[in-house]
XYZ file of N, CA and C in Angstrom:
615
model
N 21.423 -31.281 12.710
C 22.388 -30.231 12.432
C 23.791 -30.832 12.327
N 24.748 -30.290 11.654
C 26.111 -30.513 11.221
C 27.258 -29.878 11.735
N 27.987 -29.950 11.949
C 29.004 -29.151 12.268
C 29.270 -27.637 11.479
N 29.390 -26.287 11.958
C 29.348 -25.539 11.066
C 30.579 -25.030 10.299
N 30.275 -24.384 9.228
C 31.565 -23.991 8.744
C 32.226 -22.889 9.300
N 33.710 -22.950 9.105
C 34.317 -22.204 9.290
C 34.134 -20.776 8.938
N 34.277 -19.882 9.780
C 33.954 -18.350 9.532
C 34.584 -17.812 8.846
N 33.601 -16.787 7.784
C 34.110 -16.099 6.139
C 33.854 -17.595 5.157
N 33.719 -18.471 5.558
C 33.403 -19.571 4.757
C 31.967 -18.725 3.314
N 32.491 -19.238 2.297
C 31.715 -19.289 1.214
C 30.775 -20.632 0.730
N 29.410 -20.204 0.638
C 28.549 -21.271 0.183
C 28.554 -21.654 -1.201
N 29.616 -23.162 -1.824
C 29.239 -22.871 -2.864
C 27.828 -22.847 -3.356
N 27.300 -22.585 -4.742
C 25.975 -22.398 -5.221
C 25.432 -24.538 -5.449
N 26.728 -24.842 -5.930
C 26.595 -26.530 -6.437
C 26.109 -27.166 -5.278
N 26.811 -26.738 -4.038
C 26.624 -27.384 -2.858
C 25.212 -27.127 -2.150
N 24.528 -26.292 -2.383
C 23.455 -25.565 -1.852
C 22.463 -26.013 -2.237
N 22.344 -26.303 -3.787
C 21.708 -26.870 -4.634
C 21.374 -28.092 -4.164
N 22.274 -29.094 -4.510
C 22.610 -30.234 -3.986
C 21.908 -30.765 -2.624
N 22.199 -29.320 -1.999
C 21.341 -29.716 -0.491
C 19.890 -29.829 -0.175
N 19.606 -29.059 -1.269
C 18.117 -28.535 -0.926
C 17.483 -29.834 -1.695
N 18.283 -30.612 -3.050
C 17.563 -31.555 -3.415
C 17.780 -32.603 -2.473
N 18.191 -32.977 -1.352
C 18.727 -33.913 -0.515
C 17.664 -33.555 0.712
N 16.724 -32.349 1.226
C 16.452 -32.330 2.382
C 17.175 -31.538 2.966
N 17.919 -30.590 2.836
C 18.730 -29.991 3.964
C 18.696 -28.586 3.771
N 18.802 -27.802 4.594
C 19.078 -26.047 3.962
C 20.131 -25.419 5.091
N 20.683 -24.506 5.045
C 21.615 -23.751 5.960
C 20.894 -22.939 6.830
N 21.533 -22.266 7.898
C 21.188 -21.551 8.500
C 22.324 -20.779 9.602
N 22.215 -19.594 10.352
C 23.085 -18.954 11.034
C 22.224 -18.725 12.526
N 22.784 -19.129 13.331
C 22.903 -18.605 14.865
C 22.390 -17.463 14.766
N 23.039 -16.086 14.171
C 22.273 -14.835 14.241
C 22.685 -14.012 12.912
N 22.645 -12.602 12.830
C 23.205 -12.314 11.604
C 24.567 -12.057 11.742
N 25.033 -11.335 12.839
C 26.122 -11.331 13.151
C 27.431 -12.239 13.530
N 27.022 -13.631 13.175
C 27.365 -14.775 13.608
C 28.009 -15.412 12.496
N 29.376 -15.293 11.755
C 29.741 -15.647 10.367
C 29.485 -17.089 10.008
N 29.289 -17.754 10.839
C 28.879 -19.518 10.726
C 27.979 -20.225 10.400
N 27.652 -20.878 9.614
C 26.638 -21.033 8.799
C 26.618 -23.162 9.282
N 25.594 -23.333 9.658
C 25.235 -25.046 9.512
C 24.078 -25.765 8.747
N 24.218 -26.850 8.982
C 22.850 -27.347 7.482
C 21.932 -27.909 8.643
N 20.589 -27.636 8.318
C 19.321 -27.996 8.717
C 18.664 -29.545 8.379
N 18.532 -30.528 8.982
C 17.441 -31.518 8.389
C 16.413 -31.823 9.522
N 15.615 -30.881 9.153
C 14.616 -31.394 10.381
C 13.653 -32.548 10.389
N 13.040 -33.592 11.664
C 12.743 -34.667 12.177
C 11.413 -34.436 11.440
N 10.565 -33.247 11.104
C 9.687 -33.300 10.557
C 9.264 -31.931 10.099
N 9.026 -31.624 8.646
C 8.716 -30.655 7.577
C 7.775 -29.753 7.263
N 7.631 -28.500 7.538
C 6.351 -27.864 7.373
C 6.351 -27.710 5.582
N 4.991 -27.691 5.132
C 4.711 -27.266 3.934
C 3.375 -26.697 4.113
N 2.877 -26.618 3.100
C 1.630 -25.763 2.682
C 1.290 -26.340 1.309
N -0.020 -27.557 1.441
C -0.087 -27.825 0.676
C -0.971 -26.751 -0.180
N -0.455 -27.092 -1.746
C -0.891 -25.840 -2.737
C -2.471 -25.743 -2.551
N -2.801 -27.103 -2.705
C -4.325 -27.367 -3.387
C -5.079 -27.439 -1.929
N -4.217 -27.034 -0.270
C -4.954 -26.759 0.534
C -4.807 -25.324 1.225
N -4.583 -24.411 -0.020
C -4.376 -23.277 0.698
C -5.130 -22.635 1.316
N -5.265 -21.930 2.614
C -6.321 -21.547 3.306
C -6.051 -19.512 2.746
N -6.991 -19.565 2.559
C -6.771 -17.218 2.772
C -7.722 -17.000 3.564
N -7.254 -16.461 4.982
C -8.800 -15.756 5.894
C -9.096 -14.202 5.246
N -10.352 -14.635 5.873
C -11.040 -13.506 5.316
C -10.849 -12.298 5.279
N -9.999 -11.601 6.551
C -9.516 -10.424 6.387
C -8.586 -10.374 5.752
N -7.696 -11.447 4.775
C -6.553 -11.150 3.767
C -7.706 -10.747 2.686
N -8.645 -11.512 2.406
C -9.138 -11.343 1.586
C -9.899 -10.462 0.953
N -10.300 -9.253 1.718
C -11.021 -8.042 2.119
C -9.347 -7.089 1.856
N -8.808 -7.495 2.283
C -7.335 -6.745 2.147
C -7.100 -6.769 0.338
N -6.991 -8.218 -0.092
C -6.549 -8.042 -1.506
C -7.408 -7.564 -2.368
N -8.738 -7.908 -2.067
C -9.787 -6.921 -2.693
C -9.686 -5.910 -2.795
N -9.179 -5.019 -2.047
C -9.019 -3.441 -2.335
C -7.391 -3.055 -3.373
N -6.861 -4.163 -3.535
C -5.641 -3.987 -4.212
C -4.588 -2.857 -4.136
N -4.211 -3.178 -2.550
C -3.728 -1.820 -1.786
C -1.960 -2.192 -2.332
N -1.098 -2.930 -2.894
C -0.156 -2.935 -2.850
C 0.264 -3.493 -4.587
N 1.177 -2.616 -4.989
C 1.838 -3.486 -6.010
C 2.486 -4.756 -5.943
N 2.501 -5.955 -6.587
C 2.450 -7.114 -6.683
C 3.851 -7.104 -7.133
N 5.111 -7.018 -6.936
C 6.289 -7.753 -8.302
C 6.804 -8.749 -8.075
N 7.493 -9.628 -8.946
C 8.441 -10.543 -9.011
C 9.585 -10.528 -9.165
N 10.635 -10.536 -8.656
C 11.702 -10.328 -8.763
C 12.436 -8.659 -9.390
N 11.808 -8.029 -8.342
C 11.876 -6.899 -9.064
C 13.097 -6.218 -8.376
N 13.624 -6.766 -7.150
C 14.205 -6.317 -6.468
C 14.541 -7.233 -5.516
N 15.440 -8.008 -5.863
C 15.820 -9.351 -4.803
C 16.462 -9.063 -3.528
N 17.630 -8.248 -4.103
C 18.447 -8.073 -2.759
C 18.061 -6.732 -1.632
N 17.035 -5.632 -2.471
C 15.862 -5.367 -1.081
C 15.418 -5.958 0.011
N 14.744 -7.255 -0.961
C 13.785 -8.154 -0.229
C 14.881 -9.389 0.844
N 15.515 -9.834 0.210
C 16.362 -9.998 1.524
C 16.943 -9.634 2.635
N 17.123 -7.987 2.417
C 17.829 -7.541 3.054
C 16.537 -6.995 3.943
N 15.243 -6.575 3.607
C 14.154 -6.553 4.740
C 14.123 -7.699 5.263
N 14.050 -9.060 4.459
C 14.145 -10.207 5.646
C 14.742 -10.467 6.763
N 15.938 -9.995 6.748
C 16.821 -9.399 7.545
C 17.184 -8.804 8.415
N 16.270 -7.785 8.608
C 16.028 -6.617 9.287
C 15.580 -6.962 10.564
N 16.246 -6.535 11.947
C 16.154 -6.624 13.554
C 14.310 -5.905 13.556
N 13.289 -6.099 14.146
C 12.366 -6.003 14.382
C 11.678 -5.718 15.976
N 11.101 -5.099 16.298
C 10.578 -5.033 17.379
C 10.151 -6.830 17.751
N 9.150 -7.720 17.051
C 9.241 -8.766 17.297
C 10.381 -9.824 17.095
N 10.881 -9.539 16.735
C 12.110 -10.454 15.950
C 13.767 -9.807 16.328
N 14.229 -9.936 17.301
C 15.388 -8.990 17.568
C 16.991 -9.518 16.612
N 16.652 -10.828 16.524
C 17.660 -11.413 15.870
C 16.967 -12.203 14.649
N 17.895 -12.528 13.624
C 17.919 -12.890 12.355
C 18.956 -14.302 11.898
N 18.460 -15.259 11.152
C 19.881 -16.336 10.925
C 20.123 -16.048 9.423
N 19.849 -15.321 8.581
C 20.641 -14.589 7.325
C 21.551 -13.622 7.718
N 22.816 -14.140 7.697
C 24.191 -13.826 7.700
C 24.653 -13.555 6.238
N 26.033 -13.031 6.674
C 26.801 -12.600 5.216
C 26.903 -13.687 4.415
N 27.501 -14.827 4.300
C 27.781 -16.218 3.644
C 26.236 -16.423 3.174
N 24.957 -16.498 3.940
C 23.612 -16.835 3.171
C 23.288 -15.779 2.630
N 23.348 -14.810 2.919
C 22.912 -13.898 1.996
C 23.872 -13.806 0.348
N 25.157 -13.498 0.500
C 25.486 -13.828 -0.815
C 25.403 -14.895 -1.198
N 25.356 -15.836 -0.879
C 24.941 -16.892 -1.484
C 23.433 -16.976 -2.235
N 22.507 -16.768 -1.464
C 21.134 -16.456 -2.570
C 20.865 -15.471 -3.220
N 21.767 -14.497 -3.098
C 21.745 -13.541 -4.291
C 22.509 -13.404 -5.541
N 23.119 -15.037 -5.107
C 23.976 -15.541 -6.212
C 23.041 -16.484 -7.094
N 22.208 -17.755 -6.038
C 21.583 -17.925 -6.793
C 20.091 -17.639 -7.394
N 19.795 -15.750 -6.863
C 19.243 -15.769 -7.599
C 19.504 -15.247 -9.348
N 20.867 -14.937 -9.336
C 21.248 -14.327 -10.456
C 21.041 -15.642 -11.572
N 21.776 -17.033 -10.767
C 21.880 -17.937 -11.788
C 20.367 -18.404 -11.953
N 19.540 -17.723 -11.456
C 17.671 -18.290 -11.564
C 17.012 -19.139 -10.802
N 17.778 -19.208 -9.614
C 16.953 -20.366 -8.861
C 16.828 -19.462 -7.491
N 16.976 -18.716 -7.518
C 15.919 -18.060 -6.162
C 15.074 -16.738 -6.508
N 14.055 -16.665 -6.048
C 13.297 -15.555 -6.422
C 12.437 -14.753 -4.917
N 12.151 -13.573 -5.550
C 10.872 -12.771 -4.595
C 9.850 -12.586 -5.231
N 9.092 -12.369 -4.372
C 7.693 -11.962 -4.230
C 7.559 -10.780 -3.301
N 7.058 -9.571 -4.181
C 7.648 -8.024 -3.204
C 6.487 -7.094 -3.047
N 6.059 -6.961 -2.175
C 5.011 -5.811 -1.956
C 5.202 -4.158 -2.500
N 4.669 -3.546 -2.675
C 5.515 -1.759 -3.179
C 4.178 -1.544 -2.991
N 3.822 -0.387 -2.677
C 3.125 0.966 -2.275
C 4.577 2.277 -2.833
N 3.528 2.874 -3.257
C 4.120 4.638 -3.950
C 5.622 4.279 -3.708
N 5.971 3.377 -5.051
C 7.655 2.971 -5.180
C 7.849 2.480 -4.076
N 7.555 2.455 -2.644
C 8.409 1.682 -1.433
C 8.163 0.117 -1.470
N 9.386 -0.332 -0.802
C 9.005 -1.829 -0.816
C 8.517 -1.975 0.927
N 7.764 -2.657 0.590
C 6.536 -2.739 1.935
C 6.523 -3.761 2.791
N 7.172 -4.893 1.670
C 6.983 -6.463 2.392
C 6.859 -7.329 1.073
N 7.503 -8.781 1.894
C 7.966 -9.451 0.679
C 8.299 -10.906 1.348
N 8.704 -11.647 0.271
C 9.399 -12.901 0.663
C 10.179 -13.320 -0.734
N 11.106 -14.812 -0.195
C 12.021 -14.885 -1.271
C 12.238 -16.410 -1.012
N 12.173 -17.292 -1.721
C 13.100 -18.512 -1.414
C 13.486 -19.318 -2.549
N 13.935 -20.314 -2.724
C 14.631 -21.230 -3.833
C 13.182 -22.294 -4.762
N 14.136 -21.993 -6.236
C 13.075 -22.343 -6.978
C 14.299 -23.996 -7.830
N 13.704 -24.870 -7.632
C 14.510 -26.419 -7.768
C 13.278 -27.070 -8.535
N 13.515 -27.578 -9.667
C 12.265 -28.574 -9.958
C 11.078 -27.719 -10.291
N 10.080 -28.782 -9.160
C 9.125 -28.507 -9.248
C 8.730 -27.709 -7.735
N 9.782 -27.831 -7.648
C 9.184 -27.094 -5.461
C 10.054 -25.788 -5.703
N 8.990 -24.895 -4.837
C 9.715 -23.582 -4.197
C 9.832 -23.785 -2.728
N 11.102 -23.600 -2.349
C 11.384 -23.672 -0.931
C 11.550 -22.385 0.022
N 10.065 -21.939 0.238
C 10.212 -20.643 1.239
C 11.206 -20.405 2.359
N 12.125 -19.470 2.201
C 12.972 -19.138 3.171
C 12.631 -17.713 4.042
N 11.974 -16.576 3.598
C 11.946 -15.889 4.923
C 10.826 -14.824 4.476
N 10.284 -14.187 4.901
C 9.083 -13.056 4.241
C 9.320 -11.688 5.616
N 8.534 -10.831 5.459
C 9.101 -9.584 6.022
C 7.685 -8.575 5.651
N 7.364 -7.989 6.289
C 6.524 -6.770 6.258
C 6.561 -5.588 7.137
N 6.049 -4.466 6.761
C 6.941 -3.104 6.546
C 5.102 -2.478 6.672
N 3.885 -3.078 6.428
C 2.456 -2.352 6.698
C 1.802 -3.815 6.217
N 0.575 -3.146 7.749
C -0.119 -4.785 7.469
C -0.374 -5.410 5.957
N -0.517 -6.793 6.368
C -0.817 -8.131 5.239
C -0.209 -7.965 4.058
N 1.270 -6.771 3.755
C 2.117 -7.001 3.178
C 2.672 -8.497 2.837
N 3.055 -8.902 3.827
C 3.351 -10.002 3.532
C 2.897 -11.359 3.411
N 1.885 -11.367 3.738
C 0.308 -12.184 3.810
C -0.140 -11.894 2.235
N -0.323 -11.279 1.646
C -0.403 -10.795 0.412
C 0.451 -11.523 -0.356
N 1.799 -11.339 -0.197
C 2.623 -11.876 -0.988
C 2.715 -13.443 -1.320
N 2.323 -13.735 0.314
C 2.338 -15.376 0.039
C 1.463 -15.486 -0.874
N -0.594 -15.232 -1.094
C -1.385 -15.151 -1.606
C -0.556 -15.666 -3.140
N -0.290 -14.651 -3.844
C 0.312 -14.258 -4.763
C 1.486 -15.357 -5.541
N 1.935 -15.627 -4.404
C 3.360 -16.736 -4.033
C 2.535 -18.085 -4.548
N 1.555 -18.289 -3.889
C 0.754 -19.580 -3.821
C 0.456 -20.114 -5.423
N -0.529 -18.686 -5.716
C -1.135 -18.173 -6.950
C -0.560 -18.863 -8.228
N 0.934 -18.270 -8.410
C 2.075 -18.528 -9.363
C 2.249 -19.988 -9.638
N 2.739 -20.336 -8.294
C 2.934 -21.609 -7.658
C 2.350 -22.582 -8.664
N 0.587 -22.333 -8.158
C 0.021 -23.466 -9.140
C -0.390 -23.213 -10.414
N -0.249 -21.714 -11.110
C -0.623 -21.892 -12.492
C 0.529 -22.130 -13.139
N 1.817 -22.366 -12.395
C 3.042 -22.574 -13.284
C 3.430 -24.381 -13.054
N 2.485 -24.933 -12.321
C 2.826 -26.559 -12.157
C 3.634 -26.640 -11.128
N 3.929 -25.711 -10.356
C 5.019 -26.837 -9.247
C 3.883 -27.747 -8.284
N 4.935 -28.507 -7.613
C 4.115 -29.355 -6.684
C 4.249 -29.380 -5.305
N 5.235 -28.434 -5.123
C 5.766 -28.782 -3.439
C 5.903 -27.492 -2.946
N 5.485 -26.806 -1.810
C 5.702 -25.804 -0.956
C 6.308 -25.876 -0.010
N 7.272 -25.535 0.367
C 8.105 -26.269 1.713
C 8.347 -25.240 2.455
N 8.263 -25.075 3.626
C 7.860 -23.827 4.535
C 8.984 -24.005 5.796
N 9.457 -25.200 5.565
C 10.923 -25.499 6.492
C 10.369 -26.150 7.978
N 9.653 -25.303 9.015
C 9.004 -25.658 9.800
C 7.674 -25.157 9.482
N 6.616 -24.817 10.471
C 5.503 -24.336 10.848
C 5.515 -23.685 11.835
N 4.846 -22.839 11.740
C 4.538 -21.533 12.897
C 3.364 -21.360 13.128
N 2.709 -20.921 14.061
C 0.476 -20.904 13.997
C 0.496 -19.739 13.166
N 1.274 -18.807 12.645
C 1.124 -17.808 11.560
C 1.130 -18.653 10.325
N 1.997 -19.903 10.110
C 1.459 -20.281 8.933
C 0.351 -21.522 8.737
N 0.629 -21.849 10.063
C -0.739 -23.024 9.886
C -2.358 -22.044 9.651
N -2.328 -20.874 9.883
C -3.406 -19.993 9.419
C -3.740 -20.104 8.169
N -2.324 -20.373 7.210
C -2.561 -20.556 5.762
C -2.838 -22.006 5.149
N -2.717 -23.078 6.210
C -3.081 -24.114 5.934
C -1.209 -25.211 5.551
N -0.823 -24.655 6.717
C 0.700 -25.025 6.828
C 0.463 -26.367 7.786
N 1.899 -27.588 7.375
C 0.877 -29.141 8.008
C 2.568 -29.593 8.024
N 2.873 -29.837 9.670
C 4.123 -31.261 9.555
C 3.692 -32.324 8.890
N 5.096 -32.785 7.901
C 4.956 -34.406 7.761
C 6.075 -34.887 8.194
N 6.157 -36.082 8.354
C 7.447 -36.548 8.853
C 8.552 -36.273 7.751
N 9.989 -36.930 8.262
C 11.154 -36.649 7.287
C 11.027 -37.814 6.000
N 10.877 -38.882 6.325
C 10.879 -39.766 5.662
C 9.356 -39.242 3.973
N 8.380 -39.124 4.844
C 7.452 -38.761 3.524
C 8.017 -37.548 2.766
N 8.328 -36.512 3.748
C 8.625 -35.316 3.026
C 9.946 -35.678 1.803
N 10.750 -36.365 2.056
C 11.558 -36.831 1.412
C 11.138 -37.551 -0.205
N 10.114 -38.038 0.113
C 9.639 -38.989 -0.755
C 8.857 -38.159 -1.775
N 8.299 -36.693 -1.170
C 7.315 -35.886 -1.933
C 8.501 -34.761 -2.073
N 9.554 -35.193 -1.753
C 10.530 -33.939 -2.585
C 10.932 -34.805 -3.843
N 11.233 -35.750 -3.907
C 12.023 -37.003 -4.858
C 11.047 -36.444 -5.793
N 9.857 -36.612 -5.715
C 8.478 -36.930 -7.012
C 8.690 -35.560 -7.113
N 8.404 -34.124 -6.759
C 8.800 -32.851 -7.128
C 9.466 -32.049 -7.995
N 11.188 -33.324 -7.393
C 11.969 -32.732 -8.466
C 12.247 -33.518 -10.051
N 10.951 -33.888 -9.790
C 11.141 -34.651 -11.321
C 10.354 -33.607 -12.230
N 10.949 -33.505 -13.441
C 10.099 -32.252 -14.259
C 10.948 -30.782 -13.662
N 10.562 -30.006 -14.420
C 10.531 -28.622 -14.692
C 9.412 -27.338 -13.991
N 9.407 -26.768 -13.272
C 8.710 -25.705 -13.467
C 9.344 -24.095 -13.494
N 8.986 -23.536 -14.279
C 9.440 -22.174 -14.555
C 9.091 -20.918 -13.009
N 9.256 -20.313 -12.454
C 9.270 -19.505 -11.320
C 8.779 -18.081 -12.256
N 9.836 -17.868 -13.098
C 9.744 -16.478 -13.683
C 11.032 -16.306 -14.640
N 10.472 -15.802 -15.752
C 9.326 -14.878 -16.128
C 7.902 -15.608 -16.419
């Protein structure tokens, strides 16, 4: 971690960019907390594509095709449920400075969602940065079960029929090692971001 910025501080978009191709991402103390610092952690959760795990009760779930699927249909919803104080989750590190900031870049095309909807509501979702060839998951949210379990599904799905190569999940949690989420050290992860961001992949449309 880095020293943080000064409060009301603005993220530029160049700088953010920049970071995420370097290994690093921001983060806030809480939401209420205007200070924003950069992340490089000692060792990297991802999810490799081609080892994605779906248990079986997601799978019994997507079979019945209980939720509308969109893409970017509604970004700053879906952040702003990410967001959201929770019975499990009382605090949040998307603050004002990260939040406009990725809803900046998702305007300029490099961040996107993945959004659950039932009868018009948004249900559950996730959103993170699209660089290269890697999408870098930043936060997901659900609103009725495997909403958001769904979305990853979906997330994954895209992922590999559009060519990226890298899933980066920031850390690991046993909620995502369920999906087949794996530390590597800093040094490899580094090395499999380098090869990533070589080439193009499209996110959406």
């Amino acid at each position: 971690m880095t020293r943080p910025f000064a409060p009301g501080y603005r993220i530029p978009t160049d700088l953010l960019l920049k970071a995420y191709a370097s290994g690093v991402f921001p983060m806030a103390e809480s939401a209420g907390d205007p200070e924003v610092f950069w992340v490089r952690p000692e060792t990297r959760g991802i999810i490799p594509l081609d080892g994605f795990h779906t248990p079986k009760s997601l799978k019994k779930t997507i079979k019945k095709h209980p939720f509308d699927i969109r893409f970017d249909f509604d970004f700053e919803a879906t952040i702003d449920g990410c967001a959201e104080r929770r019975e499990e989750r009382r605090s949040t590190w998307i603050n004002a400075p990260i939040r406009e900031a990725y809803v900046q870049l998702h305007r300029m095309g490099h961040c996107h969602s993945v959004e659950a909807w039932r009868e018009e509501r948004l249900v559950g979702g996730l959103y993170g940065v699209s660089l290269g060839r890697v999408f870098f998951g930043e936060s997901m949210f659900a609103r009725e079960t495997d909403a958001s379990k769904t979305c990853l599904f979906y997330l994954v799905e895209r992922l590999k029929a559009r060519g990226f190569a890298l899933l980066d999940t920031q850390f690991t949690t046993e909620h995502l090692k369920r999906f087949g989420a794996v530390d590597v050290p800093r040094g490899k992860y580094e090395k499999m971001l380098a090869d990533a961001l070589k080439g193009e992949a499209t996110f959406f449309p």
